[in-house]
Coordinates of C-alpha atoms in Angstrom, one line a residue:
M1 CA 68.1 142.6 82.3
E2 CA 70.9 140.4 81.1
D3 CA 69.3 137.4 82.8
I4 CA 66.0 138.2 81.1
E5 CA 67.7 138.4 77.7
I6 CA 69.5 135.0 78.3
S7 CA 66.1 133.5 79.2
K8 CA 64.6 134.7 76.0
I9 CA 67.4 133.2 74.0
D10 CA 67.0 130.0 75.8
Q11 CA 63.2 130.0 75.1
E12 CA 63.9 130.6 71.4
L13 CA 66.3 127.8 71.3
E14 CA 63.9 125.5 73.0
I15 CA 61.0 126.5 70.7
N16 CA 63.2 125.8 67.6
A17 CA 64.3 122.4 69.0
L18 CA 60.7 121.4 69.7
R19 CA 59.6 122.6 66.3
R20 CA 62.2 120.4 64.7
V21 CA 61.2 117.4 66.7
I22 CA 57.5 117.7 66.1
G23 CA 58.2 118.6 62.4
A24 CA 60.3 115.4 62.1
Y25 CA 57.5 113.3 63.6
L26 CA 54.9 114.8 61.3
D27 CA 57.1 114.5 58.2
Y28 CA 57.7 110.8 58.8
S29 CA 54.9 109.7 56.5
A30 CA 55.8 111.9 53.6
A31 CA 59.5 110.9 53.8
A32 CA 58.6 107.2 53.9
V33 CA 56.3 107.5 51.0
E34 CA 59.0 109.2 49.0
D35 CA 61.2 106.1 49.6
A36 CA 58.4 103.9 48.4
Q37 CA 57.9 106.0 45.3
R38 CA 61.6 105.8 44.5
W39 CA 61.5 102.0 44.7
E40 CA 58.4 102.0 42.5
R41 CA 60.2 104.1 39.9
S42 CA 63.1 101.7 39.9
Y43 CA 60.8 98.8 39.3
S44 CA 59.1 100.7 36.5
K45 CA 62.5 100.9 34.7
L46 CA 62.8 97.1 34.5
S47 CA 62.5 95.4 31.2
P48 CA 59.2 93.5 30.6
S49 CA 61.0 90.2 30.9
H50 CA 62.4 91.1 34.3
K51 CA 59.1 92.4 35.5
A52 CA 57.6 89.1 34.6
I53 CA 60.1 87.4 37.0
L54 CA 59.1 89.8 39.8
P55 CA 55.4 90.3 39.4
H56 CA 54.9 90.5 43.2
L57 CA 56.8 93.7 43.7
P58 CA 54.0 96.1 43.0
K59 CA 51.9 94.4 45.6
K60 CA 54.8 94.6 48.1
Y61 CA 55.1 98.3 47.5
L62 CA 51.4 98.7 48.2
Q63 CA 51.8 96.8 51.4
L64 CA 54.7 99.0 52.3
R65 CA 52.5 102.1 51.9
R66 CA 49.9 100.5 54.2
C67 CA 52.6 99.8 56.8
I68 CA 53.7 103.5 56.5
S69 CA 50.1 104.5 57.1
K70 CA 49.9 102.3 60.2
N71 CA 53.2 103.8 61.6
A72 CA 51.9 107.3 60.9
F73 CA 48.7 106.5 62.7
F74 CA 50.6 105.6 65.8
I75 CA 52.8 108.7 65.6
L76 CA 49.9 111.1 65.1
N77 CA 47.9 109.5 68.0
M78 CA 51.0 109.8 70.2
L79 CA 51.4 113.5 69.3
Q80 CA 47.6 114.1 69.8
V81 CA 47.6 112.6 73.2
Q82 CA 50.7 114.7 74.2
G83 CA 48.8 118.0 73.3
V84 CA 50.1 119.1 70.0
E85 CA 47.5 121.9 69.9
Q86 CA 49.1 123.4 73.0
I87 CA 52.6 123.0 71.6
L88 CA 51.6 124.6 68.3
S89 CA 49.8 127.5 70.1
S90 CA 53.0 128.1 72.1
L91 CA 55.0 128.2 68.9
I92 CA 52.7 130.6 67.2
A93 CA 52.6 132.8 70.2
Y94 CA 56.4 132.4 70.5
E95 CA 56.1 131.4 74.2
P96 CA 57.9 128.4 75.7
P97 CA 55.8 125.2 75.7
F98 CA 56.2 124.4 79.4
D99 CA 53.1 122.2 79.5
M100 CA 52.9 119.3 77.1
G101 CA 49.8 117.7 78.7
Y102 CA 46.7 116.9 76.6
D103 CA 43.6 118.8 77.7
G104 CA 41.1 117.0 75.4
S105 CA 40.5 120.0 73.2
W106 CA 42.5 119.0 70.1
N107 CA 40.1 118.4 67.2
N108 CA 40.0 115.1 65.6
I109 CA 42.3 114.6 62.6
N110 CA 40.4 115.0 59.4
S111 CA 41.1 112.2 57.0
H112 CA 39.7 110.6 53.9
D113 CA 38.5 107.0 53.7
F114 CA 41.4 104.6 53.8
E115 CA 39.9 102.6 50.9
T116 CA 40.0 105.6 48.7
E117 CA 43.6 106.1 49.6
Q118 CA 44.5 102.5 48.8
H119 CA 42.6 102.8 45.4
E120 CA 44.7 105.9 44.6
I121 CA 47.9 103.9 45.6
E122 CA 46.9 101.0 43.4
N123 CA 46.4 103.3 40.4
N124 CA 50.0 104.5 40.7
D125 CA 52.5 102.8 38.7
E126 CA 69.1 101.2 55.1
T127 CA 71.6 103.4 55.5
L128 CA 70.9 104.3 59.1
S129 CA 72.2 107.5 60.6
R130 CA 73.4 108.3 64.1
N131 CA 72.4 111.9 64.8
L132 CA 73.5 114.4 67.3
D133 CA 72.0 117.8 67.0
S134 CA 72.1 121.0 69.0
S135 CA 70.6 124.4 68.4
N136 CA 72.8 125.0 65.3
H137 CA 74.1 121.7 63.9
S138 CA 73.2 118.1 63.2
E139 CA 75.1 115.0 62.3
A140 CA 74.4 112.2 59.9
I141 CA 77.1 109.5 60.2
D142 CA 76.9 106.0 58.7
R143 CA 76.8 103.9 61.9
P144 CA 74.7 100.8 61.0
E145 CA 72.5 99.4 63.8
Y146 CA 73.9 101.9 66.3
A147 CA 72.2 104.7 64.3
C148 CA 69.4 104.8 66.9
S149 CA 71.7 106.8 69.1
H150 CA 71.0 106.1 72.8
A151 CA 71.1 109.9 73.4
V152 CA 69.8 111.9 70.6
A153 CA 70.6 115.4 71.9
N154 CA 68.5 118.5 71.6
Y155 CA 70.0 120.7 74.3
P156 CA 66.9 121.7 76.3
T157 CA 66.9 124.9 78.2
E158 CA 65.8 125.7 81.7
S159 CA 62.1 125.3 80.9
E160 CA 62.8 121.7 79.8
R161 CA 64.9 120.8 82.7
M162 CA 62.1 119.6 84.8
C163 CA 61.0 116.3 86.3
W164 CA 57.6 114.8 85.4
H165 CA 55.7 111.9 86.7
E166 CA 52.1 111.3 85.8
Q167 CA 49.4 113.8 84.7
D168 CA 46.5 115.4 86.5
S169 CA 42.9 115.1 85.5
N170 CA 43.4 117.7 82.8
G171 CA 46.3 115.8 81.4
H172 CA 49.0 118.2 82.7
F173 CA 52.4 116.8 83.8
L174 CA 53.0 117.2 87.5
P175 CA 56.4 117.9 89.0
S176 CA 58.1 114.9 90.6
E177 CA 57.9 116.2 94.2
A178 CA 54.1 116.7 93.9
I179 CA 53.1 113.1 93.5
S180 CA 54.1 109.6 94.3
N181 CA 53.4 107.5 91.2
S182 CA 54.1 108.4 87.6
V183 CA 52.1 105.9 85.7
V184 CA 48.5 106.6 84.8
T185 CA 46.2 103.6 85.4
P186 CA 44.2 102.2 82.4
S187 CA 41.0 104.0 83.5
E188 CA 42.8 107.3 83.7
S189 CA 44.6 107.0 80.4
Q190 CA 43.6 109.3 77.6
A191 CA 45.1 107.2 74.8
I192 CA 43.2 107.6 71.6
H193 CA 41.9 104.4 69.9
G194 CA 41.0 103.6 66.4
S195 CA 42.2 101.8 63.3
S196 CA 44.9 102.9 61.0
E197 CA 42.3 102.5 58.3
D198 CA 40.9 105.8 59.5
L199 CA 44.1 107.7 58.6
Q200 CA 45.8 108.6 55.4
S201 CA 49.5 107.8 55.1
G202 CA 50.4 111.4 54.5
V203 CA 49.9 114.3 56.9
E204 CA 48.6 116.8 54.4
S205 CA 44.9 117.3 55.1
F206 CA 44.3 117.6 58.8
Q207 CA 43.9 120.6 61.0
V208 CA 45.2 121.1 64.6
G209 CA 43.0 123.0 66.9
G210 CA 41.7 126.0 65.2
H211 CA 44.7 126.5 63.0
S212 CA 44.5 126.2 59.3
D213 CA 46.3 123.5 57.4
S214 CA 48.5 126.1 55.6
L215 CA 49.5 127.8 58.9
F216 CA 50.2 124.4 60.5
R217 CA 52.5 123.4 57.6
R218 CA 54.2 126.8 57.7
V219 CA 54.9 126.6 61.4
I220 CA 55.9 123.0 61.7
H221 CA 55.7 120.9 58.6
S222 CA 58.3 122.5 56.3
N223 CA 62.0 122.2 55.7
V224 CA 62.4 119.1 57.8
P225 CA 66.0 117.8 57.5
L226 CA 66.0 114.2 56.4
A227 CA 68.4 113.5 59.3
D228 CA 65.7 114.5 61.7
V229 CA 63.2 112.1 60.1
D230 CA 65.8 109.4 60.5
K231 CA 65.6 110.0 64.2
V232 CA 61.9 109.2 64.2
R233 CA 62.7 105.9 62.5
C234 CA 65.3 105.3 65.3
I235 CA 62.6 105.9 67.8
V236 CA 60.4 103.3 66.1
R237 CA 63.2 100.8 66.4
N238 CA 63.8 101.8 70.0
I239 CA 60.2 100.9 70.8
V240 CA 61.0 97.4 69.6
R241 CA 64.1 97.3 71.8
D242 CA 62.3 98.5 75.0
W243 CA 58.7 97.7 74.7
A244 CA 58.1 94.7 72.4
E245 CA 58.5 91.0 72.9
E246 CA 60.9 91.0 69.9
G247 CA 63.2 93.2 71.9
K248 CA 63.5 90.7 74.7
V249 CA 66.7 89.2 73.3
E250 CA 68.5 92.6 73.6
R251 CA 66.9 93.4 76.9
D252 CA 68.2 90.0 78.3
Q253 CA 71.6 90.8 77.0
C254 CA 71.8 94.4 78.4
Y255 CA 69.2 94.9 81.1
K256 CA 69.1 91.4 82.7
P257 CA 72.7 91.5 84.0
I258 CA 72.1 95.0 85.4
L259 CA 68.9 94.0 87.2
E260 CA 70.5 90.9 88.6
E261 CA 73.5 92.9 89.9
L262 CA 71.2 95.4 91.5
Q263 CA 69.3 92.7 93.3
L264 CA 72.6 91.3 94.7
A265 CA 73.8 94.7 95.8
F266 CA 70.5 95.6 97.5
P267 CA 69.0 92.3 98.8
S268 CA 66.5 94.1 101.0
R269 CA 64.2 96.7 99.3
N270 CA 61.0 96.4 101.2
G271 CA 61.6 98.8 104.1
E272 CA 60.0 102.2 104.8
R273 CA 62.7 103.8 102.7
P274 CA 63.5 101.9 99.5
P275 CA 66.9 102.4 97.9
T276 CA 67.1 105.1 95.3
C277 CA 68.4 104.5 91.8
L278 CA 69.2 107.1 89.0
V279 CA 69.2 106.0 85.4
P280 CA 70.8 108.7 83.1
G281 CA 70.2 108.3 79.4
A282 CA 66.9 106.4 80.1
G283 CA 65.7 106.5 76.5
L284 CA 62.2 105.0 76.3
A285 CA 62.4 104.2 80.1
R286 CA 62.0 100.4 80.1
L287 CA 65.1 99.8 82.1
A288 CA 64.1 102.4 84.6
C289 CA 60.6 100.8 84.9
E290 CA 62.2 97.4 85.4
I291 CA 64.4 98.8 88.2
S292 CA 61.4 100.4 89.8
R293 CA 59.5 97.0 89.7
L294 CA 62.3 95.6 91.8
G295 CA 61.4 98.0 94.6
F296 CA 63.8 100.9 94.0
M297 CA 62.7 104.6 94.0
T298 CA 63.8 105.2 90.4
Q299 CA 64.4 108.3 88.4
G300 CA 65.2 108.2 84.7
N301 CA 67.0 111.1 83.1
E302 CA 66.6 111.8 79.4
F303 CA 67.8 114.7 77.1
S304 CA 66.0 114.0 73.9
Y305 CA 62.5 115.4 73.0
Y306 CA 62.1 112.5 70.6
M307 CA 62.6 110.0 73.4
L308 CA 60.6 112.0 76.0
I309 CA 57.5 112.4 73.9
C310 CA 57.4 108.7 73.1
S311 CA 58.2 107.5 76.6
S312 CA 55.6 109.7 78.1
F313 CA 53.0 108.3 75.7
I314 CA 53.9 104.7 76.6
L315 CA 54.1 105.3 80.3
N316 CA 51.1 107.4 80.7
H317 CA 48.7 106.6 77.9
T318 CA 48.8 103.0 76.9
Q319 CA 45.8 101.1 78.2
A320 CA 46.6 97.4 77.6
P321 CA 49.4 95.1 76.6
M322 CA 50.0 94.8 72.9
E323 CA 47.7 97.7 72.3
W324 CA 49.7 99.1 69.3
A325 CA 51.3 97.7 66.2
I326 CA 54.1 99.2 64.1
H327 CA 56.2 98.1 61.2
P328 CA 59.8 99.0 62.2
W329 CA 61.7 97.3 59.4
I330 CA 60.1 98.8 56.3
H331 CA 62.6 101.6 55.7
S332 CA 65.3 99.5 54.1
N333 CA 65.1 96.8 51.5
C334 CA 68.6 95.6 52.3
N335 CA 69.5 92.3 54.0
S336 CA 65.9 91.0 54.2
R337 CA 65.5 87.3 54.1
S338 CA 61.9 87.6 52.8
D339 CA 59.3 90.3 52.2
E340 CA 57.3 88.9 55.1
D341 CA 60.3 89.5 57.4
Q342 CA 60.6 93.1 56.3
L343 CA 56.9 93.8 56.5
R344 CA 56.1 92.0 59.7
P345 CA 54.3 94.0 62.4
V346 CA 55.6 94.3 66.0
R347 CA 53.1 94.8 68.8
F348 CA 53.7 96.8 72.0
P349 CA 53.9 97.3 74.9
D350 CA 54.6 93.7 75.9
L351 CA 54.5 95.1 79.5
H352 CA 51.7 97.5 80.4
P353 CA 53.3 100.2 82.6
G354 CA 50.0 101.0 84.4
S355 CA 49.7 97.5 85.8
A356 CA 53.4 96.5 86.0
G357 CA 53.9 97.0 89.7
I358 CA 56.0 100.1 89.4
T359 CA 57.2 101.5 92.8
D360 CA 55.8 104.7 94.1
G361 CA 58.2 107.5 93.5
F362 CA 59.1 106.6 89.9
S363 CA 59.9 109.6 87.8
M364 CA 61.4 110.9 84.6
C365 CA 63.6 114.0 84.6
A366 CA 64.0 115.9 81.3
G367 CA 67.3 117.7 80.8
D368 CA 71.1 117.5 80.3
F369 CA 72.7 115.1 82.7
V370 CA 75.6 117.5 83.5
E371 CA 73.4 120.5 84.1
V372 CA 70.7 118.8 86.1
Y373 CA 72.8 116.6 88.4
S374 CA 75.6 119.2 89.0
H375 CA 73.1 121.0 91.3
P376 CA 74.1 120.9 94.9
S377 CA 70.8 119.3 95.9
Q378 CA 72.0 116.1 94.0
T379 CA 75.1 115.6 96.0
E380 CA 75.2 112.1 97.6
A381 CA 71.5 111.7 96.8
W382 CA 71.5 108.3 95.2
D383 CA 72.1 104.8 96.5
A384 CA 72.6 103.4 93.0
I385 CA 73.3 104.7 89.5
V386 CA 72.8 102.6 86.4
T387 CA 74.2 103.7 83.0
C388 CA 73.4 101.7 79.9
F389 CA 74.8 102.8 76.5
F390 CA 75.3 106.2 78.0
L391 CA 78.9 107.0 78.9
D392 CA 80.0 107.6 75.3
T393 CA 77.4 110.4 74.9
A394 CA 79.7 112.7 76.7
H395 CA 81.7 115.6 75.4
N396 CA 83.9 115.0 78.4
I397 CA 83.6 111.5 79.9
A398 CA 85.7 112.6 82.9
E399 CA 83.0 115.2 83.8
Y400 CA 80.3 112.5 83.6
I401 CA 82.2 110.2 85.9
E402 CA 83.0 113.1 88.3
I403 CA 79.3 113.9 88.6
L404 CA 78.3 110.3 88.9
S405 CA 80.7 109.9 91.9
R406 CA 79.5 113.2 93.4
V407 CA 75.8 112.3 93.4
L408 CA 76.4 108.7 94.6
K409 CA 76.2 108.1 98.4
P410 CA 79.3 106.7 100.1
G411 CA 79.0 103.0 99.7
G412 CA 76.7 103.5 96.8
V413 CA 76.8 101.3 93.7
W414 CA 77.4 102.3 90.0
I415 CA 76.5 99.6 87.4
N416 CA 77.6 100.4 83.8
F417 CA 76.9 98.6 80.5
G418 CA 77.9 99.8 77.1
P419 CA 80.5 100.5 74.4
L420 CA 82.7 103.5 73.9
L421 CA 81.5 104.8 70.5
Y422 CA 82.0 108.4 71.4
H423 CA 79.1 110.5 69.9
F424 CA 81.2 113.6 69.2
A425 CA 84.2 111.9 67.9
D426 CA 83.5 113.0 64.3
A427 CA 82.0 116.4 65.2
H428 CA 84.7 118.2 63.2
S429 CA 83.2 116.7 60.0
Y430 CA 79.7 118.3 60.4
S431 CA 79.9 121.1 62.9
P432 CA 81.3 124.6 62.3
E433 CA 82.0 124.8 66.0
D434 CA 85.2 123.3 67.5
E435 CA 83.2 120.6 69.4
M436 CA 85.0 119.2 72.5
S437 CA 85.3 115.4 72.4
I438 CA 87.4 113.5 74.9
E439 CA 87.8 109.9 73.6
L440 CA 89.4 107.6 76.1
S441 CA 90.2 103.9 76.2
L442 CA 88.4 101.6 78.5
E443 CA 91.5 101.5 80.7
D444 CA 91.6 105.3 81.0
V445 CA 87.9 105.4 81.8
K446 CA 88.5 103.0 84.8
K447 CA 91.4 105.1 85.9
I448 CA 89.3 108.2 86.1
A449 CA 86.6 106.3 88.1
L450 CA 89.3 105.2 90.6
H451 CA 90.5 108.8 90.9
Y452 CA 87.0 109.8 92.0
G453 CA 86.7 107.1 94.6
L454 CA 84.9 104.5 92.6
K455 CA 86.4 101.1 93.3
L456 CA 85.9 98.3 90.7
K457 CA 84.2 95.2 92.2
K458 CA 83.2 93.2 89.1
E459 CA 83.9 93.5 85.4
K460 CA 83.3 91.5 82.2
I461 CA 82.7 92.0 78.5
V462 CA 79.3 91.2 77.2
E463 CA 78.4 90.7 73.5
T464 CA 75.2 92.5 72.4
T465 CA 73.4 94.4 69.7
Y466 CA 71.6 97.7 69.7
T467 CA 68.1 98.1 68.1
A468 CA 68.9 95.2 65.8
N469 CA 66.5 93.5 63.5
M470 CA 66.9 89.9 64.7
L471 CA 65.8 88.5 61.3
S472 CA 68.2 90.7 59.2
M473 CA 71.1 89.1 57.3
M474 CA 73.4 91.8 58.8
Q475 CA 74.0 92.0 62.6
N476 CA 76.3 94.6 64.1
R477 CA 77.5 93.5 67.5
Y478 CA 79.2 95.2 70.4
F479 CA 81.5 93.8 73.1
A480 CA 80.2 96.0 75.8
A481 CA 81.9 96.8 79.1
F482 CA 79.9 95.7 82.1
W483 CA 81.0 96.6 85.6
T484 CA 80.0 97.2 89.1
M485 CA 81.8 99.9 91.1
V486 CA 81.3 101.0 94.7
K487 CA 82.0 104.5 96.0
E488 CA 84.4 104.3 98.9
K489 CA 83.2 105.6 102.2

């Protein structure tokens, strides 16, 4: 009976977490439009003489609204293909949403003509946050550029701690052990096409499945914390980092050294049994995909529903390179060299996962790293582990390193890249709980690794950015630790 009660509590926490995530995605448009309205109100307060100097600003705000509409179009398509109807039905029935696959039964979004919307708009006269939330608290700390936290936490419960690869013919995720390839081919993809001109910038007038608009808003689209919407904006910027040509600069800074080091450590990868590689904190999965393309059997691990929903869409439902366009830099007017820079579109994916040569056995595992990989079945299961902007997401970094050592095979390789901007360092300022946070120097981190049998082979400091706007007048840079360690036999 006690186990059943715990399970029900876990299910309730998971439902609440998923409700918050979907609600944040759906509230993106309304929150962005509120920003645009605030900017328009400020412009309206200018004197006539100052307005005369800046006559282009009303047109810019109109363009901003169109950019918001295009971003919202992508977000809603992403949610539609993931099966929001099923998720919503689960929420209404108060059952855990185990299956997030799209079965094709979600009704089309009702929308009015885009030209009508733009006519209405024309008739109307970046502080980034790094967020860590659990079932009962959230954080909004001023951390420019690093605000797109590389592990936005949502504390999934047992029903979320599952591995998924591709989807079956009904769009349902399959467990990792049931299949050999996680990327749906273009002909199998169920991605939904159309133009952003078919969608309004808000999310106020559509229905999901058979549920009325009022019920939909009551269940999902209400009381969305602004900090949660900020996470959606972070996801948009993470798309640029992982899946756009514009993100290649950061990927070359962070991912390229890792990939080169893996190739040196495992020069032969074409045998009957390819080497295995685990990527905790995989985010939107580009690094894990690139490792798989090198010939590794790769598993990415991610904790965040925000990341998992988006990465699943990109991996399983994009049909062609540069299929989608977003406007990632529209949410702040600060540090722009020009309006064109701020409003510019970014197309993705620059690499189509379905035709990228990903190795059989690629998978993504949803769940908390400590809970998933502490399982006895994971002991000495991996030839290589890659951590990129991950170590500082720990409450207890010593526990992370202990588990990393335990799951690595003797002679296995651990490659790390990232700073030590500990995510829970300021938890006392936002959480009523006494959150544990062990914040160690780089020297102490290496001492712990040595204690657990991880011998340092290579080490250097690499300068990089994280989800940076490369055309911005402000660039926050990290001097990240990059090392290769080998587990002693």
